[in-house]
PDB file of C-alpha atoms in Angstrom:
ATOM      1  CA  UNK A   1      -2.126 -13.655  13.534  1.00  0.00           C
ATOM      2  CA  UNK A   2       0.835 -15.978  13.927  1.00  0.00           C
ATOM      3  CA  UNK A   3       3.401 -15.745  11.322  1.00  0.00           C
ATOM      4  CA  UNK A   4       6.217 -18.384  11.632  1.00  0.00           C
ATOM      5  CA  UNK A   5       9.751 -17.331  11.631  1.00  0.00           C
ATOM      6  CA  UNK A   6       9.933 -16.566   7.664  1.00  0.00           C
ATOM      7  CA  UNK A   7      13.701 -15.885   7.808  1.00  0.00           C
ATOM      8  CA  UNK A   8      14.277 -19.516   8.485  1.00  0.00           C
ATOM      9  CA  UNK A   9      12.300 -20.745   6.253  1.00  0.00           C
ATOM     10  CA  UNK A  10      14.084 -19.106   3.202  1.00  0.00           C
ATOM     11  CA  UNK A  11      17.586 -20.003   5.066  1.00  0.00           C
ATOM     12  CA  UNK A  12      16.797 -23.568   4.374  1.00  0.00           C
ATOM     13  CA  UNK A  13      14.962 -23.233   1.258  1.00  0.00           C
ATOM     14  CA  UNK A  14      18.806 -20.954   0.383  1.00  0.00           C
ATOM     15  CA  UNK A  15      20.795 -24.000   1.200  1.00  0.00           C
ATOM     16  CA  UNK A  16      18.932 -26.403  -0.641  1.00  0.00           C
ATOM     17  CA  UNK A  17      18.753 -23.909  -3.786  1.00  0.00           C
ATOM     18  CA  UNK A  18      22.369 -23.658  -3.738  1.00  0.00           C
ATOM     19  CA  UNK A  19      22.845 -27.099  -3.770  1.00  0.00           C
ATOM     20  CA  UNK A  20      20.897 -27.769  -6.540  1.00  0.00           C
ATOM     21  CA  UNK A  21      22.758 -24.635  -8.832  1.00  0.00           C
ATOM     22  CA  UNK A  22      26.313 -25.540  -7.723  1.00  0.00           C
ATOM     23  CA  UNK A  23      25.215 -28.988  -9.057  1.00  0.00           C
ATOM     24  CA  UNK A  24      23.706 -27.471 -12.571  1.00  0.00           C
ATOM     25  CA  UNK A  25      26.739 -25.279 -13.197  1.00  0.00           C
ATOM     26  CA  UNK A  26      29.449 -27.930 -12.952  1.00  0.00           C
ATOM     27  CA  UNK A  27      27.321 -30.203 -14.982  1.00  0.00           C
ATOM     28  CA  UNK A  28      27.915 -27.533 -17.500  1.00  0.00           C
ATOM     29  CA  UNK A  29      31.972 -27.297 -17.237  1.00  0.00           C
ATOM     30  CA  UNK A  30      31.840 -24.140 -14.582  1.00  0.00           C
ATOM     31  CA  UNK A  31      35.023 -24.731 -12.063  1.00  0.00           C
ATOM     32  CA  UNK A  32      33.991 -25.618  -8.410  1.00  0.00           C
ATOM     33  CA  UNK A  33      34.981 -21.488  -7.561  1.00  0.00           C
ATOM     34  CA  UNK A  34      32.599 -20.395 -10.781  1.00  0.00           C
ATOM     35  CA  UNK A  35      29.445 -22.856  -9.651  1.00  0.00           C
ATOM     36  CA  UNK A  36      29.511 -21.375  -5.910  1.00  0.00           C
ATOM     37  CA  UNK A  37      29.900 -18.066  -7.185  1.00  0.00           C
ATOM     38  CA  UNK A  38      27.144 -18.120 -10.111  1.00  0.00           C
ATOM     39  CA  UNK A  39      24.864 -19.639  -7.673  1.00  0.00           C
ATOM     40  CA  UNK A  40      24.936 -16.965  -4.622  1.00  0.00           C
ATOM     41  CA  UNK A  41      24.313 -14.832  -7.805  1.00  0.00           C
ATOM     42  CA  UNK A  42      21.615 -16.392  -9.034  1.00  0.00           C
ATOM     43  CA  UNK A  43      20.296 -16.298  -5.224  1.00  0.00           C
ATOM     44  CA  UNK A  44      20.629 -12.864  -4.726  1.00  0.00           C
ATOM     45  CA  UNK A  45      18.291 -12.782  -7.688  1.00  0.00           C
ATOM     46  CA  UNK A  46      15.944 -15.384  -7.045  1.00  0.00           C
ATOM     47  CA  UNK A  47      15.303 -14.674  -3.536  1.00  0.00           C
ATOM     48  CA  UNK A  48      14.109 -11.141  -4.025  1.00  0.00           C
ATOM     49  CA  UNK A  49      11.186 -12.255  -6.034  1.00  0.00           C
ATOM     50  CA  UNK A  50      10.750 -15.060  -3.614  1.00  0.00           C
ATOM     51  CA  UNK A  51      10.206 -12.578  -0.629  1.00  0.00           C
ATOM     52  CA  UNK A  52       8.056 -10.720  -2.295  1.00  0.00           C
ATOM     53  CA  UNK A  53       5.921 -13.474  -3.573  1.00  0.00           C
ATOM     54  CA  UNK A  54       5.881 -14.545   0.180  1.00  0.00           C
ATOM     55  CA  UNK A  55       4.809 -11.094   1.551  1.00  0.00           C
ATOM     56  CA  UNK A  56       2.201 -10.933  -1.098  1.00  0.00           C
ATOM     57  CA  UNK A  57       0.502 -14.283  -0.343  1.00  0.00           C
ATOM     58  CA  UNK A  58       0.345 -13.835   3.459  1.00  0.00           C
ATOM     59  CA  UNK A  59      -1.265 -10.484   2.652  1.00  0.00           C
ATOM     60  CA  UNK A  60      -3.398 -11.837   0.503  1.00  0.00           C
ATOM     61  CA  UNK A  61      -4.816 -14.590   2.481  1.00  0.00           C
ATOM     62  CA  UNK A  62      -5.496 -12.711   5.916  1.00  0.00           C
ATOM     63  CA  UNK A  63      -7.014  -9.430   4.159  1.00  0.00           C
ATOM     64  CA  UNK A  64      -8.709 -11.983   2.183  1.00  0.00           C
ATOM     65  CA  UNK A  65     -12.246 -11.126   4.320  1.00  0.00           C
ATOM     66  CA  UNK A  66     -11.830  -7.671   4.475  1.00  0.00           C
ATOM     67  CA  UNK A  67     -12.445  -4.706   1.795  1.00  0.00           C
ATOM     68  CA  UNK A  68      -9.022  -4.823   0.603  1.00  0.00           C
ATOM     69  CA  UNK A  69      -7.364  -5.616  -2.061  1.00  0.00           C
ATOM     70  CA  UNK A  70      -3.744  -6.370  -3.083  1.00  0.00           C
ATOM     71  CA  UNK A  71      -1.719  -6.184  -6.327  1.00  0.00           C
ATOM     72  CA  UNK A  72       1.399  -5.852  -7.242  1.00  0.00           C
ATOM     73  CA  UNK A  73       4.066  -3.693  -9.370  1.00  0.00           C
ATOM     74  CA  UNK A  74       4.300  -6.719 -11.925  1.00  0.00           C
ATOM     75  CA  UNK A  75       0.879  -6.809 -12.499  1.00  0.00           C
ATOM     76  CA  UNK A  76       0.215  -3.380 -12.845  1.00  0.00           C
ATOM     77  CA  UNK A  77       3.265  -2.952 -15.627  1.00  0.00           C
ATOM     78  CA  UNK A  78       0.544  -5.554 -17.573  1.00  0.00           C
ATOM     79  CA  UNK A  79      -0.585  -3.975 -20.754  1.00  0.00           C
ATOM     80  CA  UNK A  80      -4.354  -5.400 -20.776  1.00  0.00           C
ATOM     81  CA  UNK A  81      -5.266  -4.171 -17.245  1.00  0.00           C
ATOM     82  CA  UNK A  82      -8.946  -4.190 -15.767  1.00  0.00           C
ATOM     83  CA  UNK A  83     -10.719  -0.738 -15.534  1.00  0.00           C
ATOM     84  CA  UNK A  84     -10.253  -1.495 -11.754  1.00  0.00           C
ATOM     85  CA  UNK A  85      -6.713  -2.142 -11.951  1.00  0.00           C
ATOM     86  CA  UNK A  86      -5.831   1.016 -14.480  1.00  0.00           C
ATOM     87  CA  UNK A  87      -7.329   2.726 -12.108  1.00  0.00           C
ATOM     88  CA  UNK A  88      -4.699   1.639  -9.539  1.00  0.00           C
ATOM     89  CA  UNK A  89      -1.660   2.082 -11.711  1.00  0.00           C
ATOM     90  CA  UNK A  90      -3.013   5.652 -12.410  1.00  0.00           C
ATOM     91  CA  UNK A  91      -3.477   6.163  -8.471  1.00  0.00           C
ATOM     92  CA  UNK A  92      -0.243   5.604  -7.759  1.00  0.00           C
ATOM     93  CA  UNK A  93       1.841   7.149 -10.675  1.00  0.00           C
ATOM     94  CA  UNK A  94       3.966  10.159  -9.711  1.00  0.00           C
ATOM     95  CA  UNK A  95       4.833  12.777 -12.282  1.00  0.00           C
ATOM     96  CA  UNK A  96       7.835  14.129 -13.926  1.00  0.00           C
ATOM     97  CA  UNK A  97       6.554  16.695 -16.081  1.00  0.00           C
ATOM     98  CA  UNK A  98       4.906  14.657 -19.151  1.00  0.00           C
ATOM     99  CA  UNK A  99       5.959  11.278 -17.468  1.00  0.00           C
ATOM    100  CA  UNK A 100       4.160   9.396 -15.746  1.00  0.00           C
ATOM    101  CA  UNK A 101       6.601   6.582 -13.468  1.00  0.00           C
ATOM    102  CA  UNK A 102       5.351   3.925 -10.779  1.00  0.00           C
ATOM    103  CA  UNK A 103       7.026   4.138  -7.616  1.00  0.00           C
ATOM    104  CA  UNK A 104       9.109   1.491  -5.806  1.00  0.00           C
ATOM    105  CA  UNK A 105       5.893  -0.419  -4.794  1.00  0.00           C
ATOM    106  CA  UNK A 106       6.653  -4.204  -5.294  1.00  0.00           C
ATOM    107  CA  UNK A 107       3.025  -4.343  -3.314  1.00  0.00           C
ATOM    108  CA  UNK A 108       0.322  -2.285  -3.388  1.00  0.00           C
ATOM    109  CA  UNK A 109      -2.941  -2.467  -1.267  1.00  0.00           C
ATOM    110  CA  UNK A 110      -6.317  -0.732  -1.773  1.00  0.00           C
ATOM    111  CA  UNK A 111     -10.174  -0.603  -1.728  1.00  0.00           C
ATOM    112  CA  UNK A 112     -12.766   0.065  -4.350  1.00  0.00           C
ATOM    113  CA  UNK A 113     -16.090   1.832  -2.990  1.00  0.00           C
ATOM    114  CA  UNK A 114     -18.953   2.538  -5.234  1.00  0.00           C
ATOM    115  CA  UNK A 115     -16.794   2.071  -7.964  1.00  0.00           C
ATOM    116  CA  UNK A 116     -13.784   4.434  -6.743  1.00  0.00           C
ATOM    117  CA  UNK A 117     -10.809   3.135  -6.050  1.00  0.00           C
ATOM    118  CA  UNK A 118      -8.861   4.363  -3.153  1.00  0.00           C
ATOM    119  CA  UNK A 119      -4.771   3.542  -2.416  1.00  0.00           C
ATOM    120  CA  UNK A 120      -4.272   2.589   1.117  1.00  0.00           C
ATOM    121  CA  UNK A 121      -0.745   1.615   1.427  1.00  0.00           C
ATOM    122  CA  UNK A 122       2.772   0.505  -1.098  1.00  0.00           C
ATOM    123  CA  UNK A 123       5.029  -2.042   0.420  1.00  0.00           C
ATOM    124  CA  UNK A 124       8.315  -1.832  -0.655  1.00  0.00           C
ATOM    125  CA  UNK A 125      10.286  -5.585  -0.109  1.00  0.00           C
ATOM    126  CA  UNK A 126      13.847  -5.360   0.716  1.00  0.00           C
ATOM    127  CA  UNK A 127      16.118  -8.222   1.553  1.00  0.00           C
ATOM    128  CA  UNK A 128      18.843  -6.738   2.000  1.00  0.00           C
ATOM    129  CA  UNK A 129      20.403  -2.826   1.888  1.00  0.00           C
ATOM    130  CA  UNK A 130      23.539  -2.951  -0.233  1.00  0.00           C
ATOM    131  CA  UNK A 131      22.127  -1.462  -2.984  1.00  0.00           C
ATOM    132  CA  UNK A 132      19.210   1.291  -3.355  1.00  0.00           C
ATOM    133  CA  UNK A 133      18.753   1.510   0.536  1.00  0.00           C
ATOM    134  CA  UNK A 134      17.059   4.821   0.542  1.00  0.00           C
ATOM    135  CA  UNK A 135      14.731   3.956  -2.934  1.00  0.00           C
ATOM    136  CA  UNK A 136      11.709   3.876  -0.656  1.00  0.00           C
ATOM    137  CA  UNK A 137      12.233   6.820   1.083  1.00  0.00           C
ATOM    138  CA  UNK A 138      12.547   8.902  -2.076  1.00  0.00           C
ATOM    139  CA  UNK A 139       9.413   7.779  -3.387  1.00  0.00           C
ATOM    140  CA  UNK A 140       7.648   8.189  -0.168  1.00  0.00           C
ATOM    141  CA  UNK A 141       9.065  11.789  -0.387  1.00  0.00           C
ATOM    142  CA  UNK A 142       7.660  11.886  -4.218  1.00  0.00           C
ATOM    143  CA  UNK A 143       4.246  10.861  -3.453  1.00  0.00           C
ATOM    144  CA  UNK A 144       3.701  13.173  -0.596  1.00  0.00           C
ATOM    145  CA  UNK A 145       4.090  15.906  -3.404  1.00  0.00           C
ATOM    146  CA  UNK A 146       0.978  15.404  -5.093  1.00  0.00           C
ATOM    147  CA  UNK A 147      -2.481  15.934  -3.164  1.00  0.00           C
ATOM    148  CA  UNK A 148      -3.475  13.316  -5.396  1.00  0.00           C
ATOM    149  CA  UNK A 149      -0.598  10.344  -3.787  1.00  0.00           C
ATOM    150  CA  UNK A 150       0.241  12.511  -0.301  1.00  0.00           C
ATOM    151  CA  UNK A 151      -2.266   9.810   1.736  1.00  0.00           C
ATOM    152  CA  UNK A 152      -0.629   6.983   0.272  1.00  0.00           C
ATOM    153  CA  UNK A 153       1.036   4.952   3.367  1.00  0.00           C
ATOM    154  CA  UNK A 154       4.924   3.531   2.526  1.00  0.00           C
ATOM    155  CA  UNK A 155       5.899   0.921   4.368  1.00  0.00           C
ATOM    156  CA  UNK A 156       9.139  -1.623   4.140  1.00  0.00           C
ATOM    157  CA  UNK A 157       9.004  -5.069   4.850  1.00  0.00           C
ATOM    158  CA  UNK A 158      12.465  -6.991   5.143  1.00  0.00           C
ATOM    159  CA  UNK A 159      14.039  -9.556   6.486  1.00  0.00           C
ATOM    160  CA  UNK A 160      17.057  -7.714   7.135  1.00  0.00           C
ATOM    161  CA  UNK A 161      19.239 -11.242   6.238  1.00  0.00           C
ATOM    162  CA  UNK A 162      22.635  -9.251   7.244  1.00  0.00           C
ATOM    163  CA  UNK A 163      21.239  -7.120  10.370  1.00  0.00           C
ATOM    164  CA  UNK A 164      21.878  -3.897   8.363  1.00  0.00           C
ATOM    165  CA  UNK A 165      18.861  -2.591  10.174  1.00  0.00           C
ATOM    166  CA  UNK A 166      17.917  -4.271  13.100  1.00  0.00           C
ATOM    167  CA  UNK A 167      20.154  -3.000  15.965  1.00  0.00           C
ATOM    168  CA  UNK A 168      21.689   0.074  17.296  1.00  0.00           C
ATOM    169  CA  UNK A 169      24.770   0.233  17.060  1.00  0.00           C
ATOM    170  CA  UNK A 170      27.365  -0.392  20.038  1.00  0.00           C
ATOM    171  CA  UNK A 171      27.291   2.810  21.277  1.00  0.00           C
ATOM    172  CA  UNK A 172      23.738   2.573  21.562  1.00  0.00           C
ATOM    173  CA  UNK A 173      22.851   4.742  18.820  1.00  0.00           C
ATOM    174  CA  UNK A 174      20.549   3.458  16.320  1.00  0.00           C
ATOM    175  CA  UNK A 175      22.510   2.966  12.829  1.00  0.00           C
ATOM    176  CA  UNK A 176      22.227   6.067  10.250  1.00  0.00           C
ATOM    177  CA  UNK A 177      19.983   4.121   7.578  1.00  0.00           C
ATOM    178  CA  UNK A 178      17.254   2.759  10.012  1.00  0.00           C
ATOM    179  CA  UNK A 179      16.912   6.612  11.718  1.00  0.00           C
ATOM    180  CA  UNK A 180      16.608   8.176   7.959  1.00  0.00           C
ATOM    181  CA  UNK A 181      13.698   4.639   7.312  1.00  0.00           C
ATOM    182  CA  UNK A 182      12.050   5.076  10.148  1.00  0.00           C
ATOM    183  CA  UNK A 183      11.583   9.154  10.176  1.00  0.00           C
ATOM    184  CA  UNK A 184      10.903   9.351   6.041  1.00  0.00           C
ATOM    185  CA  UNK A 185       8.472   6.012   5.934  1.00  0.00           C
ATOM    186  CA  UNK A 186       5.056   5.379   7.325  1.00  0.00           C
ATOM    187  CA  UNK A 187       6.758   1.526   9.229  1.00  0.00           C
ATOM    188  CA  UNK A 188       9.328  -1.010   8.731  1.00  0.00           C
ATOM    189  CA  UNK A 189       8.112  -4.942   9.361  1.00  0.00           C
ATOM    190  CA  UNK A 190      10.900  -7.314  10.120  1.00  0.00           C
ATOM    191  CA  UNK A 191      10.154 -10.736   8.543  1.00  0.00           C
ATOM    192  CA  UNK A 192      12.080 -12.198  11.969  1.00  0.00           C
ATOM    193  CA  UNK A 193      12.313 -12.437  15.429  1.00  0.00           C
ATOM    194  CA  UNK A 194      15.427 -10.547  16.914  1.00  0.00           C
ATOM    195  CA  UNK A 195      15.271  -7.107  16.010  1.00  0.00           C
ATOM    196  CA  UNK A 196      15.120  -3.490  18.361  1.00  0.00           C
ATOM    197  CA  UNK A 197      11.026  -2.680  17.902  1.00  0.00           C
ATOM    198  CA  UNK A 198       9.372   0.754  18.283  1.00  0.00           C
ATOM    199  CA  UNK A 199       6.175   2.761  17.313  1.00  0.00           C
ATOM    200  CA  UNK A 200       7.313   2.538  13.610  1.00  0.00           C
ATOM    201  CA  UNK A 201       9.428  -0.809  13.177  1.00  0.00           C
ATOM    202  CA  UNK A 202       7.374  -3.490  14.225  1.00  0.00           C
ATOM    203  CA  UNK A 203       6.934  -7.551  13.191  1.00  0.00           C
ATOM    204  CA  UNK A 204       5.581  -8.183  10.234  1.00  0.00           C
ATOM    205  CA  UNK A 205       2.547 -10.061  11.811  1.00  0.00           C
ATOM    206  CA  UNK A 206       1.472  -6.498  12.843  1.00  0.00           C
ATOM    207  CA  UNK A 207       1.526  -4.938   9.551  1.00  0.00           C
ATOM    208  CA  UNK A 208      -2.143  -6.383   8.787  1.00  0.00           C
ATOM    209  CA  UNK A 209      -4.018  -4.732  11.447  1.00  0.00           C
ATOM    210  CA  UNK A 210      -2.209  -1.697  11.230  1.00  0.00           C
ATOM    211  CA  UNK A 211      -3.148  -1.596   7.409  1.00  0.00           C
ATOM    212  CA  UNK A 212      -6.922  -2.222   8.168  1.00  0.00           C
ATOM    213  CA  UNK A 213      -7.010   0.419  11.009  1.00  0.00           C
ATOM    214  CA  UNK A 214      -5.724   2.826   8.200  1.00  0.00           C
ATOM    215  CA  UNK A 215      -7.998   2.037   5.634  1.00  0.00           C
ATOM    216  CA  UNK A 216     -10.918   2.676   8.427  1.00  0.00           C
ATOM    217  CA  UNK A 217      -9.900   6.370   8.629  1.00  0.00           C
ATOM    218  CA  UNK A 218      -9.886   7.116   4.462  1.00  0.00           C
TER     219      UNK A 218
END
């Protein structure tokens, strides 16, 4: 499967987003300082959704002729959800006590045998890690709890905009958040090129076959 460089992609379709809020901001009295600002904001917003959408699409298209299946987190917060579907929200759930919460699964990806539903794998869409870098590997560490969520694959996929991740650092040490990622979560995918790959962070084109080969062994 040939993926083309995503990360480029969204760097152009950034610019030309930009553009077009800086534009709608001063046509509404915002100083030049205010428009640039509201629109990196409204960026930072936008482009997390717009990842994920991404992710979930490519997923969706080349698992398309397998067994699998794909949903997301949005879908599954629905309140007039298929059996099949309730099913999945149910599988996934991890309990505190008499609560019930989803985990940070922005993707989820599963298989429905003679009526059972079984969860293969959560993907967990990061753009960058500012904020709530070590979310997925606290649910990960939830779900391996229950007997019910333990065989439940976590995986991160990420474009890792600002390199936060991608390299060691210059001692040649890799940095402290990818070592506590990579040991806690099942892989990371890199939505780019230029990155330092091993057994567990790979490209994201690889993240298909890898999910099929695990859904062959539940």
């Amino acid at each position: 499967m040939e993926i083309t460089n995503i990360s480029k992609i969204l760097e152009k379709e950034r610019e030309k987003y930009i553009k077009n809020k800086v534009e709608e901001y001063l046509k509404q009295g915002f100083s030049k300082d205010d428009a640039i600002n509201k629109a990196n904001q409204s960026w930072r917003t936008y482009i997390g959704h717009r990842i994920q959408d991404v992710i979930y699409n490519l997923l969706k298209k080349f698992l398309e002729n397998s067994e699998l299946k794909v949903t997301t987190d949005k879908v599954l917060s629905s309140q007039n959800l298929s059996e099949e579907l309730d099913k999945v929200k149910r599988l996934i759930a991890v309990s505190y006590g008499k609560y019930l919460f989803l985990p940070d699964a922005d993707i989820i990806v599963y298989k429905v045998e003679n009526n059972n539903v079984r969860i293969i794998a959560i993907i967990s869409v990061k753009n960058s890690f500012r904020e709530r870098g070590f979310e997925t590997t606290y649910w990960k560490l939830k779900l391996k709890e229950s007997p019910v969520t333990s065989h439940i694959k976590v995986f991160l996929a990420t474009p890792d905009k600002d390199n936060e991740i991608s390299y060691k650092c210059p001692n040649g040490k890799p940095k402290k958040m990818r070592i506590i990622l990579e040991y806690e979560l099942d892989g990371i995918y890199f939505l780019k090129d230029d990155f330092e790959e091993t057994e567990k962070a790979k490209h994201f084109e690889k993240i298909v076959e890898d999910i099929i080969e695990i859904s062959k062994k539940l």
